[in-house]
PDB file of C-alpha atoms in Angstrom:
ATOM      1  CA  UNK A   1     -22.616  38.319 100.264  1.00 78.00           C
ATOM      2  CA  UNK A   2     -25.929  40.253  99.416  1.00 85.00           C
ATOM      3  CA  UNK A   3     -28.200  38.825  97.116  1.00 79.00           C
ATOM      4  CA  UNK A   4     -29.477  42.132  95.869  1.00 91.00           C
ATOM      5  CA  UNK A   5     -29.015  45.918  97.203  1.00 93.00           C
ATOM      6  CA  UNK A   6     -32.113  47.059  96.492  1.00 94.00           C
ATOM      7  CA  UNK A   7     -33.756  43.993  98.352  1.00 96.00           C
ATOM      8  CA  UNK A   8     -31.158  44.752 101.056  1.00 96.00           C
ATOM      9  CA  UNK A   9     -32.193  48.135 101.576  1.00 95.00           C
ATOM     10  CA  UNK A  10     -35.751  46.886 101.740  1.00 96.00           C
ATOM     11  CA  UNK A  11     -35.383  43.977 104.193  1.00 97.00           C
ATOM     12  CA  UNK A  12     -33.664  46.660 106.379  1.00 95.00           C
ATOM     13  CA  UNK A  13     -36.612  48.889 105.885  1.00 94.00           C
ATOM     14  CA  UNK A  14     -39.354  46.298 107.210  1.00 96.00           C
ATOM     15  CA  UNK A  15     -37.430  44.800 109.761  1.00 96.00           C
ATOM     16  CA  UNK A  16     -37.705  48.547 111.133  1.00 93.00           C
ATOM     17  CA  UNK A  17     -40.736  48.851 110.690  1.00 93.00           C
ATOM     18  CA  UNK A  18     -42.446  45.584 112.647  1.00 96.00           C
ATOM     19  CA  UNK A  19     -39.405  46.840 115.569  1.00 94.00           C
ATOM     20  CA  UNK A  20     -37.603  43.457 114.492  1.00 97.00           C
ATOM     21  CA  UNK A  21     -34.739  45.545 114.290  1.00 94.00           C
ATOM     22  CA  UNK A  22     -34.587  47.852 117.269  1.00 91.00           C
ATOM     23  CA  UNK A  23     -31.962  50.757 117.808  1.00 89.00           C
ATOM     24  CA  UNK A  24     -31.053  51.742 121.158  1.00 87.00           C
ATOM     25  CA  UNK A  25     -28.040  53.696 121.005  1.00 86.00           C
ATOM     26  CA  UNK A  26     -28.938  55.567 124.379  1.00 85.00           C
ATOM     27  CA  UNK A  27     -29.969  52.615 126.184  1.00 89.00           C
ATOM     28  CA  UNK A  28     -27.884  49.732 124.849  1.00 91.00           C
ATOM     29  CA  UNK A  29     -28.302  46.147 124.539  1.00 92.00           C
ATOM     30  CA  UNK A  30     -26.532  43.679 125.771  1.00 90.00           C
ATOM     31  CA  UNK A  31     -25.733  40.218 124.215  1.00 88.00           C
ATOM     32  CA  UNK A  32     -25.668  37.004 125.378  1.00 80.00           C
ATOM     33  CA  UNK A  33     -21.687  37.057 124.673  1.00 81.00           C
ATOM     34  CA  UNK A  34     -21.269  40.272 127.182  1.00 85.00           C
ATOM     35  CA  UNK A  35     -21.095  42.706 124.103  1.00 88.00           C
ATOM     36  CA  UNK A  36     -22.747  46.223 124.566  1.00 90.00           C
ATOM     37  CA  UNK A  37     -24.779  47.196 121.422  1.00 93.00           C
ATOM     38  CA  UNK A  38     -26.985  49.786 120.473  1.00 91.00           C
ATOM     39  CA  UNK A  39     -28.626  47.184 118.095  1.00 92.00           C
ATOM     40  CA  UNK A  40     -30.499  43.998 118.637  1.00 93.00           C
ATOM     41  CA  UNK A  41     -32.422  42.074 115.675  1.00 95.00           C
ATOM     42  CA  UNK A  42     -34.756  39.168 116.902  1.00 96.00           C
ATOM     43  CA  UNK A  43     -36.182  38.239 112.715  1.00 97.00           C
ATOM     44  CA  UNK A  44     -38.817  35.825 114.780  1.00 96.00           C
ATOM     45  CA  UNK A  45     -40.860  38.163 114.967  1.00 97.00           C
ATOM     46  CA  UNK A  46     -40.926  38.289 111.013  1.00 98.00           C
ATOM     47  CA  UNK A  47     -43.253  35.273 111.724  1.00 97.00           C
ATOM     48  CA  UNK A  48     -46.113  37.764 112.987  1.00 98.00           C
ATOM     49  CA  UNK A  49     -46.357  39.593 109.905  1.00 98.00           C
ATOM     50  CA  UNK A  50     -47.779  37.631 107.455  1.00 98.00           C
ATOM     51  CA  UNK A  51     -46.382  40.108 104.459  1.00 97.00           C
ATOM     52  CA  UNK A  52     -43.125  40.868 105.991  1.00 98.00           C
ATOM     53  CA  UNK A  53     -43.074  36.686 105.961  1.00 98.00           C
ATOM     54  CA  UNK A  54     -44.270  36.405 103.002  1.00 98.00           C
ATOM     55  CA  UNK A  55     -41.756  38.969 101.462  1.00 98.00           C
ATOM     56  CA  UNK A  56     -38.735  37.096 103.224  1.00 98.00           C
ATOM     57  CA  UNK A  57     -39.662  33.803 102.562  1.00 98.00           C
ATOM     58  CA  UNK A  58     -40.104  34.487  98.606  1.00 98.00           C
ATOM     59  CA  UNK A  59     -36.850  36.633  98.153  1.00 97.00           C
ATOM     60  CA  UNK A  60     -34.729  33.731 100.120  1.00 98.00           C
ATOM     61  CA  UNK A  61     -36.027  30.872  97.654  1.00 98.00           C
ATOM     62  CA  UNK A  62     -35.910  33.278  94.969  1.00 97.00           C
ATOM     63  CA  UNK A  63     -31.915  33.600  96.010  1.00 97.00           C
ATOM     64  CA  UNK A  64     -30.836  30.350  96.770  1.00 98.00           C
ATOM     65  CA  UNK A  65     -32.305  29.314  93.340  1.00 97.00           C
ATOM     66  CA  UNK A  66     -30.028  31.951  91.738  1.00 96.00           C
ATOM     67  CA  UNK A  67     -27.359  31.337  93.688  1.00 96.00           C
ATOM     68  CA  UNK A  68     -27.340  27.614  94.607  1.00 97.00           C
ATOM     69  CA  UNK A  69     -29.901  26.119  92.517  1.00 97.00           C
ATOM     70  CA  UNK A  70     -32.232  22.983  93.808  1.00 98.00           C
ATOM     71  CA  UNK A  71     -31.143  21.366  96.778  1.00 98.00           C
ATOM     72  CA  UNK A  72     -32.217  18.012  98.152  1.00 98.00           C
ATOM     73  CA  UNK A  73     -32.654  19.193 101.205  1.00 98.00           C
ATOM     74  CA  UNK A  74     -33.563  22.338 103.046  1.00 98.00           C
ATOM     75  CA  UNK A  75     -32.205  22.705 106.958  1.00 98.00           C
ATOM     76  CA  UNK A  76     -32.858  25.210 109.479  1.00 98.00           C
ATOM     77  CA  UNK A  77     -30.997  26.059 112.506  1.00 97.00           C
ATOM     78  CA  UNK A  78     -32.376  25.759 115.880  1.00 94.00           C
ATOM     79  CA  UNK A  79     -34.540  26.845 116.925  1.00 90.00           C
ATOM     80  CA  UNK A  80     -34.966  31.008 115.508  1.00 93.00           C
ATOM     81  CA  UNK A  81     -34.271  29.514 111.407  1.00 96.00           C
ATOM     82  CA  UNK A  82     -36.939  26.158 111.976  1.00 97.00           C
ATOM     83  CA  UNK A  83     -39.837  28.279 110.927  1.00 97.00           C
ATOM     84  CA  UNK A  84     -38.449  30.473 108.081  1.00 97.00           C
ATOM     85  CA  UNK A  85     -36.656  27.247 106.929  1.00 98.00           C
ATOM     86  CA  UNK A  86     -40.162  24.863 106.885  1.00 98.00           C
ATOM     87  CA  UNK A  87     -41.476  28.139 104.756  1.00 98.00           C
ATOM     88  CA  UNK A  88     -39.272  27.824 102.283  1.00 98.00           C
ATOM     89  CA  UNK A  89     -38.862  24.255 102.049  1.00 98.00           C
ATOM     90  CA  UNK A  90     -42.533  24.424 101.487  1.00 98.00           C
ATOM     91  CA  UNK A  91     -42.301  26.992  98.816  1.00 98.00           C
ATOM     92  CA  UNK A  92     -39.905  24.981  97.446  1.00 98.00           C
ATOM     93  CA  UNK A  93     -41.421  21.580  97.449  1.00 98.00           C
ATOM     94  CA  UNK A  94     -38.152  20.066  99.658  1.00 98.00           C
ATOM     95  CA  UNK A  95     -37.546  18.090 102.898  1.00 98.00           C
ATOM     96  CA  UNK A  96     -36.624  19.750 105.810  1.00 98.00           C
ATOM     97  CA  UNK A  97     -34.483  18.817 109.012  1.00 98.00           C
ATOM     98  CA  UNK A  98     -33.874  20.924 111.604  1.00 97.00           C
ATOM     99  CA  UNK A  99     -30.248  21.227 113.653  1.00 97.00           C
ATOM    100  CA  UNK A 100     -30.242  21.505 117.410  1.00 93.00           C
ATOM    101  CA  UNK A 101     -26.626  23.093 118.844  1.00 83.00           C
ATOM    102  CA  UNK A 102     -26.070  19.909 120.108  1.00 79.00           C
ATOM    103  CA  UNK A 103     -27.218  16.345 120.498  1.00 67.00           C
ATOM    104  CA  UNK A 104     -29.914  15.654 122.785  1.00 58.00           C
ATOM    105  CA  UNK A 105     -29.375  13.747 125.985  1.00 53.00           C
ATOM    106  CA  UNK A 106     -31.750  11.446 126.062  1.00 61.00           C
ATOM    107  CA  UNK A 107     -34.176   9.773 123.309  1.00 56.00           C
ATOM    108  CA  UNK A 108     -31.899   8.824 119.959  1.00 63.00           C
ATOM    109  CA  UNK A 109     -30.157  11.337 121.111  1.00 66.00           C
ATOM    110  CA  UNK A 110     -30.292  13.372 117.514  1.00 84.00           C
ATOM    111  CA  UNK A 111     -28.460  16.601 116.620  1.00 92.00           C
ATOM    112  CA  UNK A 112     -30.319  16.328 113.735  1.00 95.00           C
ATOM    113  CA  UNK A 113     -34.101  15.803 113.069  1.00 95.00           C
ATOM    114  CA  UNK A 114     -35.572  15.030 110.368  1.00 96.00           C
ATOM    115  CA  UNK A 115     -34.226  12.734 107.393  1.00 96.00           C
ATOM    116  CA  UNK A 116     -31.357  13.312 105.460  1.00 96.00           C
ATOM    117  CA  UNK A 117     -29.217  10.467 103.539  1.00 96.00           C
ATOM    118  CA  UNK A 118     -25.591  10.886 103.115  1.00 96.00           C
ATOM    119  CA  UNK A 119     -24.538  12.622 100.039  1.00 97.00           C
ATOM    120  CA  UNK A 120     -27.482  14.702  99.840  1.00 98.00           C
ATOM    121  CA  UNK A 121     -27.183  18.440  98.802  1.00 98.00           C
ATOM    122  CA  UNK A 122     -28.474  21.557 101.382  1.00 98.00           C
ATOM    123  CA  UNK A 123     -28.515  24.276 101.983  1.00 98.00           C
ATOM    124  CA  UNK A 124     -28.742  25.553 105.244  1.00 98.00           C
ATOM    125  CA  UNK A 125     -31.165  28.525 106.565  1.00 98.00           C
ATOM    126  CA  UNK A 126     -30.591  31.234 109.486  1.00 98.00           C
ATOM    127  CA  UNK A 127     -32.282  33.980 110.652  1.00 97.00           C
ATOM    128  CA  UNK A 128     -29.286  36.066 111.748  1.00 97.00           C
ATOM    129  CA  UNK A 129     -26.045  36.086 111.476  1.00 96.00           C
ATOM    130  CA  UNK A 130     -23.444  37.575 114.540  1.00 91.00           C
ATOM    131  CA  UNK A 131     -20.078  35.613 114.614  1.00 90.00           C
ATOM    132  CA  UNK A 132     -21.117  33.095 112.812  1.00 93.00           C
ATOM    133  CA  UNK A 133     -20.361  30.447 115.179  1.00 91.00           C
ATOM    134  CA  UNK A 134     -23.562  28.695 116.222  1.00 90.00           C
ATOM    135  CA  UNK A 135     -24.516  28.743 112.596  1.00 95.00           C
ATOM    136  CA  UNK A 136     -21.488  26.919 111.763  1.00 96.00           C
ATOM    137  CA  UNK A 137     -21.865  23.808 114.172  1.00 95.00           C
ATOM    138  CA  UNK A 138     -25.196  23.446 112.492  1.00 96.00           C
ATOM    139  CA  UNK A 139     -22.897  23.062 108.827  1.00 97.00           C
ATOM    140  CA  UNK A 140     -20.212  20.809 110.791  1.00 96.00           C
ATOM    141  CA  UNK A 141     -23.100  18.515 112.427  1.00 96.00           C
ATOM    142  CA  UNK A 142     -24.511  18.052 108.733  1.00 97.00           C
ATOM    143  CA  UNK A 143     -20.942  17.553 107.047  1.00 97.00           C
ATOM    144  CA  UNK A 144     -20.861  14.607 109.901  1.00 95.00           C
ATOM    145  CA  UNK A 145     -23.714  13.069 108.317  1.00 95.00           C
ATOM    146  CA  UNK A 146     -21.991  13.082 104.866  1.00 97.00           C
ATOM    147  CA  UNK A 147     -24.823  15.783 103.950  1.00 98.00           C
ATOM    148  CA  UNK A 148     -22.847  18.435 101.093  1.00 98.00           C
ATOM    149  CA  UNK A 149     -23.818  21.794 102.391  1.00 98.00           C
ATOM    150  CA  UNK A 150     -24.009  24.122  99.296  1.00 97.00           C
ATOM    151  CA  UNK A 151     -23.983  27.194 101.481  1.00 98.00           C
ATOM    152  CA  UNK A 152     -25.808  29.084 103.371  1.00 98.00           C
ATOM    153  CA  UNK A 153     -29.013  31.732 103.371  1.00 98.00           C
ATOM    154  CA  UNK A 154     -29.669  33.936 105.918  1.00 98.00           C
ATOM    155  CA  UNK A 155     -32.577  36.753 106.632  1.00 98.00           C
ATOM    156  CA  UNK A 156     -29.507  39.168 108.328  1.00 97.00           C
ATOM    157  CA  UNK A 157     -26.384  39.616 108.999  1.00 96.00           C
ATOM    158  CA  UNK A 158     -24.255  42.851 111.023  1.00 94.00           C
ATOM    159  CA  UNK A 159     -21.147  41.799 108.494  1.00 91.00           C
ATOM    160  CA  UNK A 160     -18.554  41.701 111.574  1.00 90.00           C
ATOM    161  CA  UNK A 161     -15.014  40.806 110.410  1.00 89.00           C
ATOM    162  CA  UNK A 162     -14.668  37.506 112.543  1.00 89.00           C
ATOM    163  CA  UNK A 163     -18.192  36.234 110.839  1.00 93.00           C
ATOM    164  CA  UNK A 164     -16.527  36.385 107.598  1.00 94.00           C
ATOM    165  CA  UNK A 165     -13.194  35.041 108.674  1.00 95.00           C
ATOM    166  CA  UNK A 166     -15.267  32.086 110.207  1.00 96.00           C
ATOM    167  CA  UNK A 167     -16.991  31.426 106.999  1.00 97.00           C
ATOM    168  CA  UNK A 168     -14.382  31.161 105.273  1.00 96.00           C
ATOM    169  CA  UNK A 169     -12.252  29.562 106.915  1.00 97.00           C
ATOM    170  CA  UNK A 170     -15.161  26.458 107.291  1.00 97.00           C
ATOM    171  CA  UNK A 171     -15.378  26.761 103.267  1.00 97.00           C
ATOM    172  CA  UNK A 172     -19.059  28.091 103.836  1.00 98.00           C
ATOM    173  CA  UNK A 173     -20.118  30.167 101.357  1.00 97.00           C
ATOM    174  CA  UNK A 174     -22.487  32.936 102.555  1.00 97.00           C
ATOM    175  CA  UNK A 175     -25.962  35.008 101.426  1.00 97.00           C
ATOM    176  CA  UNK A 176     -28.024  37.180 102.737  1.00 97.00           C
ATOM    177  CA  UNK A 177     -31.107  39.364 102.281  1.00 98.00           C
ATOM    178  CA  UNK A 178     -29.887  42.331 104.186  1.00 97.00           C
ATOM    179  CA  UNK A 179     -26.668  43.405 106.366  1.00 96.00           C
ATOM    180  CA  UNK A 180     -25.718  46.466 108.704  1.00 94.00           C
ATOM    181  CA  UNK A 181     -24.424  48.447 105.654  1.00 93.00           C
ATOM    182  CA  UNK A 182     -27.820  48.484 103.919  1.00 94.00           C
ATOM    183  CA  UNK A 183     -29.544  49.135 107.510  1.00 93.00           C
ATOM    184  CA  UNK A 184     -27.407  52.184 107.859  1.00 90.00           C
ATOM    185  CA  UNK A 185     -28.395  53.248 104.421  1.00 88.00           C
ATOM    186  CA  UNK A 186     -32.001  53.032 105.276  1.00 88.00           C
ATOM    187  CA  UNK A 187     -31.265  54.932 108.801  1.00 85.00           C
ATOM    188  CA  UNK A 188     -30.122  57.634 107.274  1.00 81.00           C
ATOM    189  CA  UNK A 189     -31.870  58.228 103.951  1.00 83.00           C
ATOM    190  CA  UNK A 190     -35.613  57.516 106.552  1.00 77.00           C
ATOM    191  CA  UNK A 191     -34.595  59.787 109.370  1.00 70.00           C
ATOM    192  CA  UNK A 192     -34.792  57.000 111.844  1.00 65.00           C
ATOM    193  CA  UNK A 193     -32.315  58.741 113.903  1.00 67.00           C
ATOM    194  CA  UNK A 194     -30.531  61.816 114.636  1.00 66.00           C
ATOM    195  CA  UNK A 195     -26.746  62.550 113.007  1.00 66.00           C
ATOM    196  CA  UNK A 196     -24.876  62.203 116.032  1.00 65.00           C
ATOM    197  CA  UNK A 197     -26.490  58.764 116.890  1.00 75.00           C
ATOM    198  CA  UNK A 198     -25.995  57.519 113.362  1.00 81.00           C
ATOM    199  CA  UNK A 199     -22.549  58.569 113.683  1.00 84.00           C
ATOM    200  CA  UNK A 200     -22.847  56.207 117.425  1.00 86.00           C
ATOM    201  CA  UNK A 201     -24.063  53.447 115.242  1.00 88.00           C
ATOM    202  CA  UNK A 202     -21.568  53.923 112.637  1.00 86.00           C
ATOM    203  CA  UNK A 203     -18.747  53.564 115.630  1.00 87.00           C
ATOM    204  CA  UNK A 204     -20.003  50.421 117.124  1.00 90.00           C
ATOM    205  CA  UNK A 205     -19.825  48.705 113.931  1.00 85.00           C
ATOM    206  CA  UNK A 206     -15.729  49.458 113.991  1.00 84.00           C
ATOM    207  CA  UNK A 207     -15.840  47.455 117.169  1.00 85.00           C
ATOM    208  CA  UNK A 208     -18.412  46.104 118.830  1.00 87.00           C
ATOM    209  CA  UNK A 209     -16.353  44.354 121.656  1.00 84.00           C
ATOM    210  CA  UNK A 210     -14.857  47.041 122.655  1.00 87.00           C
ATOM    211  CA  UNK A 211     -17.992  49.337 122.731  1.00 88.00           C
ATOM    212  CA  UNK A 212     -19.257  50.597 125.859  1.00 81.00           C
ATOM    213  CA  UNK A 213     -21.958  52.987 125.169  1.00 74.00           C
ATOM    214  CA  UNK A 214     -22.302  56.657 124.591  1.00 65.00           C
TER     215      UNK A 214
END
């Protein structure tokens, strides 16, 4: 779910512009899961612009207020949501734990660091949403704990089907500042690209598995 459309198209916009969003459609990407994409969006490098940060951080408090209210806790995922998440715990005057993808072998041998007592309320940041999946074990780890994950905020997501069938099927509700729809929008209103690679971007969304290229 987008918070707002008009914030969505300008998220998109300045992700472009600081190249945290880069479109490759002739050279493609490829993902850690095999995938071929003409896309790739690493938001860490939000953290290098100090008014592209400041802009993200204030629009994701200003949404999970809206939507979720006043947590008890605020919790990042490991480890590209720890920063954006400590910024808006910050802003909003919260704790903050971090979740690793797993437990750590050694030490106390935490998934989760930081302190959180059962029963308390979070909500849970990310910077980017694919499948959902990784984000997910971050909500199961803190359900463990007793924690009541509200939902979810997150700085981007490319709105595949399977992300939203994973959500809901872990009763997770979802928000986010931007998503591939509003990128698209800004694509082609800016001129970022030419018709026939729009159209190539526009055809990788249907399905990105099965995408090899142009």
């Amino acid at each position: 779910m987008i918070f707002d459309k008009e914030i969505a198209r300008q998220t998109a916009e300045q992700l472009l512009q600081i190249k945290a969003i880069k479109l490759q459609p002739e050279d493609p990407f490829t993902w850690a899961s095999g995938w071929k994409s003409p896309i790739y969006c690493d938001n860490r490098i939000i953290l290098s612009y100090p008014m592209v940060r400041n802009y993200v951080r204030e629009h994701l408090v200003k949404a999970i207020e809206e939507k979720y209210g006043t947590p008890d806790v605020i919790a990042g995922v490991a480890t590209g949501a720890i920063a954006m998440g400590i910024l808006v715990a910050q802003e909003m005057g919260l704790p903050f734990v971090y979740v690793r993808p797993e437990a750590k072998s050694h030490g106390r041998k935490n998934q989760i660091e930081g302190v959180i007592e059962s029963g308390q309320s979070v909500v849970v940041i990310e910077d980017l949403i694919s499948t959902g999946g990784s984000s997910l074990k971050a909500v199961e780890a803190l359900r463990e704990e007793n924690a009541k994950v509200i939902g979810m905020a997150a700085v981007f997501t490319y709105g595949f089907p399977v992300a939203d069938e994973n959500f809901k099927n872990a009763n997770c509700d979802l928000l986010t500042l931007s998503d591939y729809n509003h990128l698209l929008e800004q694509v082609r209103d800016n001129g970022f690209l030419e018709d026939t690679t729009f159209a190539t971007l526009q055809e990788w969304r249907k399905d990105p598995s099965a995408w090899k290229g142009v």
